[in-house]
Short mmCIF file of C-alpha atoms in Angstrom, two decimals:
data_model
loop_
_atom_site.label_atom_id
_atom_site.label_comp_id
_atom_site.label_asym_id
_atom_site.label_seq_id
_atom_site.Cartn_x
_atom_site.Cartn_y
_atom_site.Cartn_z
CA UNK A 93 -30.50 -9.12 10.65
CA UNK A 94 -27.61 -9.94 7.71
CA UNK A 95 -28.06 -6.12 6.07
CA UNK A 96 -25.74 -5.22 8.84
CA UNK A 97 -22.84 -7.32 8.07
CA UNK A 98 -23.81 -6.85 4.54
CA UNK A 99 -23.43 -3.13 4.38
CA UNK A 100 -20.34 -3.40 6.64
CA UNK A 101 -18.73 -5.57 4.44
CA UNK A 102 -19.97 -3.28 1.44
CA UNK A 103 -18.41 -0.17 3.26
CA UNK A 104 -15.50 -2.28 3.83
CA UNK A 105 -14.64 -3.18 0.42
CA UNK A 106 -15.28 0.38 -0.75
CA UNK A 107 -12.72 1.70 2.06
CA UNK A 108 -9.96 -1.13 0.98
CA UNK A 109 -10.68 -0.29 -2.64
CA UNK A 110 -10.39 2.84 -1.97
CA UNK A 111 -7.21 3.23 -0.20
CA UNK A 112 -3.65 1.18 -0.31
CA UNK A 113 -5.01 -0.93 2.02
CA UNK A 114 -3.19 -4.11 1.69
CA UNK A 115 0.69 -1.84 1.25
CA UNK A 116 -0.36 -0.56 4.71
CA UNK A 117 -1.41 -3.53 5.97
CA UNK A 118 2.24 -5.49 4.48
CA UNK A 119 3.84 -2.33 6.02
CA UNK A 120 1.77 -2.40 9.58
CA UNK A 121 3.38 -5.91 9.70
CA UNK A 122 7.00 -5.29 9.32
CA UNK A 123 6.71 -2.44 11.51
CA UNK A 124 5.46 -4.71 14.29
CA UNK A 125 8.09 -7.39 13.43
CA UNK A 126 10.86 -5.00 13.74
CA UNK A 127 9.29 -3.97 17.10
CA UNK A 128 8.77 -7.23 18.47
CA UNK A 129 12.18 -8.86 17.81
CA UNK A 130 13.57 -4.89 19.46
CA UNK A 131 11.60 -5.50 22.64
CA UNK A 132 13.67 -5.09 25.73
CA UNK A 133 13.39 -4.70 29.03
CA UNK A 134 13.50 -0.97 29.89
CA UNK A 135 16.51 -1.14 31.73
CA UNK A 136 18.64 -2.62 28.81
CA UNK A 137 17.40 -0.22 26.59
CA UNK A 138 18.13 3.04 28.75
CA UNK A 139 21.76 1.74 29.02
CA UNK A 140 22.38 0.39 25.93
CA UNK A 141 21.43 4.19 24.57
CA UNK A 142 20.46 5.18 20.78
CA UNK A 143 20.66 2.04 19.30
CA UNK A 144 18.22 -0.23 21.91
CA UNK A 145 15.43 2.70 21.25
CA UNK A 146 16.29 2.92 17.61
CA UNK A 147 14.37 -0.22 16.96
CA UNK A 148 11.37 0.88 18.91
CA UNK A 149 11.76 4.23 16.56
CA UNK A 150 11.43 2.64 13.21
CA UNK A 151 9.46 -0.39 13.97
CA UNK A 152 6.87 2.40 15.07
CA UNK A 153 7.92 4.57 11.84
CA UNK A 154 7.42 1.72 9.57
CA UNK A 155 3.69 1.08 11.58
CA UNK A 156 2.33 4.87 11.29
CA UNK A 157 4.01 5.53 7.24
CA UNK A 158 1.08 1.97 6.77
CA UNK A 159 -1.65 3.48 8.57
CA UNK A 160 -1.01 7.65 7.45
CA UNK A 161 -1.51 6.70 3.86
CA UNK A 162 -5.05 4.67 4.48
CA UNK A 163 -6.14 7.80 6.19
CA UNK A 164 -5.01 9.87 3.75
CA UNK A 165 -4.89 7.99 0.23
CA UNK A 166 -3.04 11.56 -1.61
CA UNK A 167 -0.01 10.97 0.49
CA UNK A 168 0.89 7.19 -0.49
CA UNK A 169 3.89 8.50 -2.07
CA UNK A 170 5.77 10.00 0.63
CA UNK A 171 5.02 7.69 3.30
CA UNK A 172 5.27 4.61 1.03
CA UNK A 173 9.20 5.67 0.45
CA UNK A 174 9.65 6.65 3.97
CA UNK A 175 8.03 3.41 4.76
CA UNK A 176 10.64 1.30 2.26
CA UNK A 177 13.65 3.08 3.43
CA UNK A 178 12.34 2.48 7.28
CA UNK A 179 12.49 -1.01 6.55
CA UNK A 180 15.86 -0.95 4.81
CA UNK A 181 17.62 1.31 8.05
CA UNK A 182 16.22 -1.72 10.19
CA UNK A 183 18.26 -4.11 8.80
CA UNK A 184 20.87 -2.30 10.51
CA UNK A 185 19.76 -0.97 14.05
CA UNK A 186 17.03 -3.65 14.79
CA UNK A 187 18.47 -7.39 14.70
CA UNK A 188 18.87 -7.65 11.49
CA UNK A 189 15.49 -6.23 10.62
CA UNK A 190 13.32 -8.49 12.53
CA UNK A 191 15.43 -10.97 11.67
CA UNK A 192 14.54 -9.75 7.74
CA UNK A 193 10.94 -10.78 7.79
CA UNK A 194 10.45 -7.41 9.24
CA UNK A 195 12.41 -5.57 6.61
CA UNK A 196 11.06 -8.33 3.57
CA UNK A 197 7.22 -7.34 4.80
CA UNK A 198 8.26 -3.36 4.70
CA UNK A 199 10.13 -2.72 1.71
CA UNK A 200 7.25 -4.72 -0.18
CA UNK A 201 4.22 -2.80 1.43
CA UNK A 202 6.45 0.45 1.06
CA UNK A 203 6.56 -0.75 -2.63
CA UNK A 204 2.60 -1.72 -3.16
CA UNK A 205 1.78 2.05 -1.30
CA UNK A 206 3.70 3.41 -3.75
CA UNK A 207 2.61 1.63 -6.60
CA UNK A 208 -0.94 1.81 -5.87
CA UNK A 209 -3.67 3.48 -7.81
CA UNK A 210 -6.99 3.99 -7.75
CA UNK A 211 -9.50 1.62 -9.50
CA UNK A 212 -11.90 3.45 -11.54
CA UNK A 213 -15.57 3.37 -10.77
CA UNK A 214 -17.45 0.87 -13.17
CA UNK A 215 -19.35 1.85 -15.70
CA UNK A 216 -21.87 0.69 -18.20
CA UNK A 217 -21.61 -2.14 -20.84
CA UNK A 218 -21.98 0.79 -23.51
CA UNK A 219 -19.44 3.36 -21.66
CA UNK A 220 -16.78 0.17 -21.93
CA UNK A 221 -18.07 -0.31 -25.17
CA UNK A 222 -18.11 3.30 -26.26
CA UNK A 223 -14.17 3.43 -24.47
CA UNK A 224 -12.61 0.44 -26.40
CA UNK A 225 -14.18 1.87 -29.99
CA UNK A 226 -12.41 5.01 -29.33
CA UNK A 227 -8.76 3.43 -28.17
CA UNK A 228 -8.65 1.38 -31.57
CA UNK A 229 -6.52 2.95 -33.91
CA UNK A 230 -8.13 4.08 -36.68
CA UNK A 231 -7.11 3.09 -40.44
CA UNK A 232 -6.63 6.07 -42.40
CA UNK A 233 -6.07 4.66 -45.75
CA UNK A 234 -7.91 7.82 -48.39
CA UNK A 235 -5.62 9.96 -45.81
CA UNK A 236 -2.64 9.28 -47.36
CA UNK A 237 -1.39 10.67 -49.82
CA UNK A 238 -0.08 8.60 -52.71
CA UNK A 239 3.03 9.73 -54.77
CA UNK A 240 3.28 9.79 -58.50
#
């Protein structure tokens, strides 16, 4: 009865470890705070023109640029920029941004996309071993040459 949630955590923390999960996540939540403080009633927004759907455009920008990159790990660059600058355009079309918890939450999970990398898998006590022998620098004293 527990190996299920036990393996579905396991898978679960081999998916977030695998991906930038928690930039996504940072960046699903601005996206959603810039489209909550844009909601509208329809009628407003139709008359009101580009800029009452401009917030629904890049609160939902800001939401697929955090979920594109967990699908797709290789592309964290691209949509972690487009992601960050989102967020920074927001400030200006969308009530100040969400109000700039919107555009706070987005430039930093546009930032930790970007920045992310992936862990390397673990290995054994004498690979780690093996890895820090050969990252010393090695002293080379009969190498040099001495000068009469």
């Amino acid at each position: 009865m527990l190996s299920r949630p036990r393996s579905a955590y396991a898978w679960f923390r081999a998916f977030r470890r695998t991906r930038p999960f928690w930039g996504g996540v940072w960046l699903i939540a601005g996206g959603w705070t810039v489209l909550k403080f844009s909601l509208g009633s329809l009628q407003l927004i139709v008359s009101t023109g580009f800029g009452g759907v401009a917030g629904y455009l890049v609160g939902g920008g800001m939401i697929l640029c955090g979920l594109i990159p967990m699908a797709l790990p290789g592309q964290r660059y691209t949509f972690g920029i487009i992601g960050a600058v989102l967020a920074v355009v927001s400030l200006v079309v969308s009530n100040l941004g969400g109000f700039l918890l919107g555009m706070a939450l987005g430039v930093l999970g546009g930032s930790m996309t970007v920045g992310w990398g992936a862990k390397r898998p673990r290995g054994t006590a004498a690979d780690r071993a093996a890895e820090r022998v050969s990252d010393r620098p090695v002293d080379r004293v009969a190498d040099r040459a001495v000068e009469t």
